[in-house]
Amino acid sequence: MQIIYHGLQPTEEWRLGVLTRSRMQVSTVTEAAALCILNSGSRREVAHVSHNHPVEEVLTVLNGQAELWLDDERETISSGQSVIIPPGSWHGFRDTGSETLHMQAIFAAPSFEASFEGQPEVMIHWAAAKA
């Protein structure tokens, strides 16, 4: 049995103002085979720009409130609510509450892969090292 100590995992700033707390908690790096879990926090003035993933994602608000967009829909979600993001759907969110927004993202893949609107390259994090 493997126990993962999240407090020992370093944080990482992906873009200015977007910080992954406890980094990617579960991924190929921690020997996961089919999913990854990421907790992130972001400053109020920073939006998570429109992007998509090749796999299903579940976004959960752990603390705070966010405006979330999924394709042409926009909704406000807050602590204790989740949204299922279908594969390939353009989505993003921004902090709209009075508290710092903390989100958890669970992906149906052991690494993080995303395409961002207006950027030709695909971002990949925590993929297994190639032999």
PDB file of C-alpha atoms in Angstrom:
ATOM      1  CA  MET A   1       0.000   0.000   0.000  1.00  0.00           C
ATOM      2  CA  GLN A   2       1.375   3.405  -0.959  1.00  0.00           C
ATOM      3  CA  ILE A   3       0.608   6.417   1.211  1.00  0.00           C
ATOM      4  CA  ILE A   4       1.085   9.816  -0.410  1.00  0.00           C
ATOM      5  CA  TYR A   5       2.078  12.675   1.886  1.00  0.00           C
ATOM      6  CA  HIS A   6       0.620  15.775   0.209  1.00  0.00           C
ATOM      7  CA  GLY A   7       2.305  18.127   2.675  1.00  0.00           C
ATOM      8  CA  LEU A   8       5.680  17.059   1.262  1.00  0.00           C
ATOM      9  CA  GLN A   9       4.687  17.800  -2.343  1.00  0.00           C
ATOM     10  CA  PRO A  10       5.942  21.200  -3.514  1.00  0.00           C
ATOM     11  CA  THR A  11       3.623  23.836  -4.924  1.00  0.00           C
ATOM     12  CA  GLU A  12       4.026  25.010  -8.496  1.00  0.00           C
ATOM     13  CA  GLU A  13       2.997  28.243 -10.203  1.00  0.00           C
ATOM     14  CA  TRP A  14       1.699  27.400 -13.691  1.00  0.00           C
ATOM     15  CA  ARG A  15       0.969  30.957 -14.733  1.00  0.00           C
ATOM     16  CA  LEU A  16       1.184  34.202 -12.801  1.00  0.00           C
ATOM     17  CA  GLY A  17      -1.325  33.926  -9.956  1.00  0.00           C
ATOM     18  CA  VAL A  18      -2.285  30.270 -10.559  1.00  0.00           C
ATOM     19  CA  LEU A  19      -0.721  28.111  -7.881  1.00  0.00           C
ATOM     20  CA  THR A  20      -1.202  24.380  -7.481  1.00  0.00           C
ATOM     21  CA  ARG A  21      -1.454  23.692  -3.764  1.00  0.00           C
ATOM     22  CA  SER A  22       0.179  20.416  -2.862  1.00  0.00           C
ATOM     23  CA  ARG A  23       0.980  20.147  -6.540  1.00  0.00           C
ATOM     24  CA  MET A  24      -0.675  17.329  -8.433  1.00  0.00           C
ATOM     25  CA  GLN A  25      -1.762  15.129  -5.553  1.00  0.00           C
ATOM     26  CA  VAL A  26      -2.159  11.934  -7.557  1.00  0.00           C
ATOM     27  CA  SER A  27      -0.754  11.190 -11.029  1.00  0.00           C
ATOM     28  CA  THR A  28       1.687   8.928 -12.843  1.00  0.00           C
ATOM     29  CA  VAL A  29       4.342  10.492 -10.590  1.00  0.00           C
ATOM     30  CA  THR A  30       2.646   8.827  -7.593  1.00  0.00           C
ATOM     31  CA  GLU A  31       2.092   5.647  -9.668  1.00  0.00           C
ATOM     32  CA  ALA A  32      -1.596   6.226 -10.471  1.00  0.00           C
ATOM     33  CA  ALA A  33      -2.701   4.275 -13.544  1.00  0.00           C
ATOM     34  CA  ALA A  34      -6.034   5.845 -14.514  1.00  0.00           C
ATOM     35  CA  LEU A  35      -6.590   9.268 -12.925  1.00  0.00           C
ATOM     36  CA  CYS A  36      -4.984  12.384 -11.551  1.00  0.00           C
ATOM     37  CA  ILE A  37      -6.114  14.779  -8.857  1.00  0.00           C
ATOM     38  CA  LEU A  38      -5.057  18.410  -8.684  1.00  0.00           C
ATOM     39  CA  ASN A  39      -5.885  21.034  -6.057  1.00  0.00           C
ATOM     40  CA  SER A  40      -5.355  24.637  -7.073  1.00  0.00           C
ATOM     41  CA  GLY A  41      -5.831  28.094  -5.682  1.00  0.00           C
ATOM     42  CA  SER A  42      -5.922  31.327  -7.597  1.00  0.00           C
ATOM     43  CA  ARG A  43      -5.987  35.024  -6.878  1.00  0.00           C
ATOM     44  CA  ARG A  44      -9.227  36.848  -7.552  1.00  0.00           C
ATOM     45  CA  GLU A  45      -7.948  38.837 -10.524  1.00  0.00           C
ATOM     46  CA  VAL A  46      -6.686  35.720 -12.349  1.00  0.00           C
ATOM     47  CA  ALA A  47      -9.010  33.726 -14.597  1.00  0.00           C
ATOM     48  CA  HIS A  48      -8.376  30.193 -15.770  1.00  0.00           C
ATOM     49  CA  VAL A  49      -8.563  30.872 -19.491  1.00  0.00           C
ATOM     50  CA  SER A  50     -10.640  28.748 -21.858  1.00  0.00           C
ATOM     51  CA  HIS A  51      -9.087  25.347 -22.410  1.00  0.00           C
ATOM     52  CA  ASN A  52     -10.040  21.734 -22.987  1.00  0.00           C
ATOM     53  CA  HIS A  53      -8.832  18.256 -22.087  1.00  0.00           C
ATOM     54  CA  PRO A  54      -9.010  15.015 -24.073  1.00  0.00           C
ATOM     55  CA  VAL A  55     -10.607  13.267 -21.051  1.00  0.00           C
ATOM     56  CA  GLU A  56     -13.510  13.861 -18.683  1.00  0.00           C
ATOM     57  CA  GLU A  57     -12.852  16.199 -15.745  1.00  0.00           C
ATOM     58  CA  VAL A  58     -14.738  16.787 -12.503  1.00  0.00           C
ATOM     59  CA  LEU A  59     -14.264  20.285 -11.031  1.00  0.00           C
ATOM     60  CA  THR A  60     -15.195  20.776  -7.375  1.00  0.00           C
ATOM     61  CA  VAL A  61     -15.156  24.046  -5.442  1.00  0.00           C
ATOM     62  CA  LEU A  62     -13.452  23.343  -2.116  1.00  0.00           C
ATOM     63  CA  ASN A  63     -13.589  26.949  -0.922  1.00  0.00           C
ATOM     64  CA  GLY A  64     -14.936  30.170  -2.378  1.00  0.00           C
ATOM     65  CA  GLN A  65     -17.070  30.887  -5.417  1.00  0.00           C
ATOM     66  CA  ALA A  66     -16.383  30.796  -9.156  1.00  0.00           C
ATOM     67  CA  GLU A  67     -17.983  31.787 -12.401  1.00  0.00           C
ATOM     68  CA  LEU A  68     -17.518  28.748 -14.623  1.00  0.00           C
ATOM     69  CA  TRP A  69     -18.075  28.578 -18.348  1.00  0.00           C
ATOM     70  CA  LEU A  70     -18.591  25.389 -20.326  1.00  0.00           C
ATOM     71  CA  ASP A  71     -18.872  25.949 -24.060  1.00  0.00           C
ATOM     72  CA  ASP A  72     -21.688  28.574 -24.298  1.00  0.00           C
ATOM     73  CA  GLU A  73     -23.054  28.162 -20.755  1.00  0.00           C
ATOM     74  CA  ARG A  74     -22.074  30.250 -17.703  1.00  0.00           C
ATOM     75  CA  GLU A  75     -22.948  29.442 -14.090  1.00  0.00           C
ATOM     76  CA  THR A  76     -21.824  30.445 -10.609  1.00  0.00           C
ATOM     77  CA  ILE A  77     -20.681  27.545  -8.445  1.00  0.00           C
ATOM     78  CA  SER A  78     -19.583  27.590  -4.810  1.00  0.00           C
ATOM     79  CA  SER A  79     -18.183  25.423  -2.013  1.00  0.00           C
ATOM     80  CA  GLY A  80     -19.536  21.899  -2.074  1.00  0.00           C
ATOM     81  CA  GLN A  81     -20.577  21.935  -5.747  1.00  0.00           C
ATOM     82  CA  SER A  82     -19.070  19.999  -8.659  1.00  0.00           C
ATOM     83  CA  VAL A  83     -19.373  20.167 -12.434  1.00  0.00           C
ATOM     84  CA  ILE A  84     -18.620  17.333 -14.855  1.00  0.00           C
ATOM     85  CA  ILE A  85     -16.713  18.593 -17.901  1.00  0.00           C
ATOM     86  CA  PRO A  86     -17.059  16.309 -20.959  1.00  0.00           C
ATOM     87  CA  PRO A  87     -13.898  15.517 -22.966  1.00  0.00           C
ATOM     88  CA  GLY A  88     -13.031  18.168 -25.546  1.00  0.00           C
ATOM     89  CA  SER A  89     -15.337  20.840 -24.044  1.00  0.00           C
ATOM     90  CA  TRP A  90     -13.998  24.389 -23.839  1.00  0.00           C
ATOM     91  CA  HIS A  91     -14.223  25.649 -20.281  1.00  0.00           C
ATOM     92  CA  GLY A  92     -12.636  27.936 -17.714  1.00  0.00           C
ATOM     93  CA  PHE A  93     -13.414  29.739 -14.484  1.00  0.00           C
ATOM     94  CA  ARG A  94     -12.607  32.786 -12.400  1.00  0.00           C
ATOM     95  CA  ASP A  95     -12.829  33.651  -8.717  1.00  0.00           C
ATOM     96  CA  THR A  96     -15.951  35.725  -7.994  1.00  0.00           C
ATOM     97  CA  GLY A  97     -16.243  35.299  -4.227  1.00  0.00           C
ATOM     98  CA  SER A  98     -14.912  37.136  -1.214  1.00  0.00           C
ATOM     99  CA  GLU A  99     -12.647  34.217  -0.218  1.00  0.00           C
ATOM    100  CA  THR A 100      -9.690  32.797  -2.147  1.00  0.00           C
ATOM    101  CA  LEU A 101     -10.928  30.212  -4.620  1.00  0.00           C
ATOM    102  CA  HIS A 102      -9.669  26.657  -4.089  1.00  0.00           C
ATOM    103  CA  MET A 103     -10.678  24.045  -6.642  1.00  0.00           C
ATOM    104  CA  GLN A 104     -10.086  20.342  -7.027  1.00  0.00           C
ATOM    105  CA  ALA A 105      -9.871  18.819 -10.491  1.00  0.00           C
ATOM    106  CA  ILE A 106     -10.060  15.071 -11.103  1.00  0.00           C
ATOM    107  CA  PHE A 107      -9.133  13.821 -14.572  1.00  0.00           C
ATOM    108  CA  ALA A 108      -9.849  10.431 -16.136  1.00  0.00           C
ATOM    109  CA  ALA A 109      -6.159  10.065 -17.064  1.00  0.00           C
ATOM    110  CA  PRO A 110      -2.982   9.675 -15.005  1.00  0.00           C
ATOM    111  CA  SER A 111      -1.449  12.911 -16.336  1.00  0.00           C
ATOM    112  CA  PHE A 112      -2.668  16.437 -17.048  1.00  0.00           C
ATOM    113  CA  GLU A 113      -3.095  17.430 -20.685  1.00  0.00           C
ATOM    114  CA  ALA A 114      -4.744  20.641 -21.888  1.00  0.00           C
ATOM    115  CA  SER A 115      -5.084  22.752 -25.016  1.00  0.00           C
ATOM    116  CA  PHE A 116      -5.493  26.487 -24.400  1.00  0.00           C
ATOM    117  CA  GLU A 117      -7.407  28.845 -26.639  1.00  0.00           C
ATOM    118  CA  GLY A 118      -4.993  30.724 -28.903  1.00  0.00           C
ATOM    119  CA  GLN A 119      -1.986  28.509 -28.114  1.00  0.00           C
ATOM    120  CA  PRO A 120      -0.853  25.905 -30.658  1.00  0.00           C
ATOM    121  CA  GLU A 121       1.055  23.704 -28.205  1.00  0.00           C
ATOM    122  CA  VAL A 122      -0.549  21.221 -25.801  1.00  0.00           C
ATOM    123  CA  MET A 123       0.413  21.508 -22.126  1.00  0.00           C
ATOM    124  CA  ILE A 124       1.288  18.203 -20.472  1.00  0.00           C
ATOM    125  CA  HIS A 125       2.172  17.850 -16.778  1.00  0.00           C
ATOM    126  CA  TRP A 126       3.101  14.852 -14.714  1.00  0.00           C
ATOM    127  CA  ALA A 127       3.354  12.380 -17.586  1.00  0.00           C
ATOM    128  CA  ALA A 128       5.331   9.182 -17.093  1.00  0.00           C
ATOM    129  CA  ALA A 129       8.972   9.472 -18.060  1.00  0.00           C
ATOM    130  CA  LYS A 130       9.748   7.890 -21.411  1.00  0.00           C
ATOM    131  CA  ALA A 131      12.072   4.902 -21.293  1.00  0.00           C
TER     132      ALA A 131
END
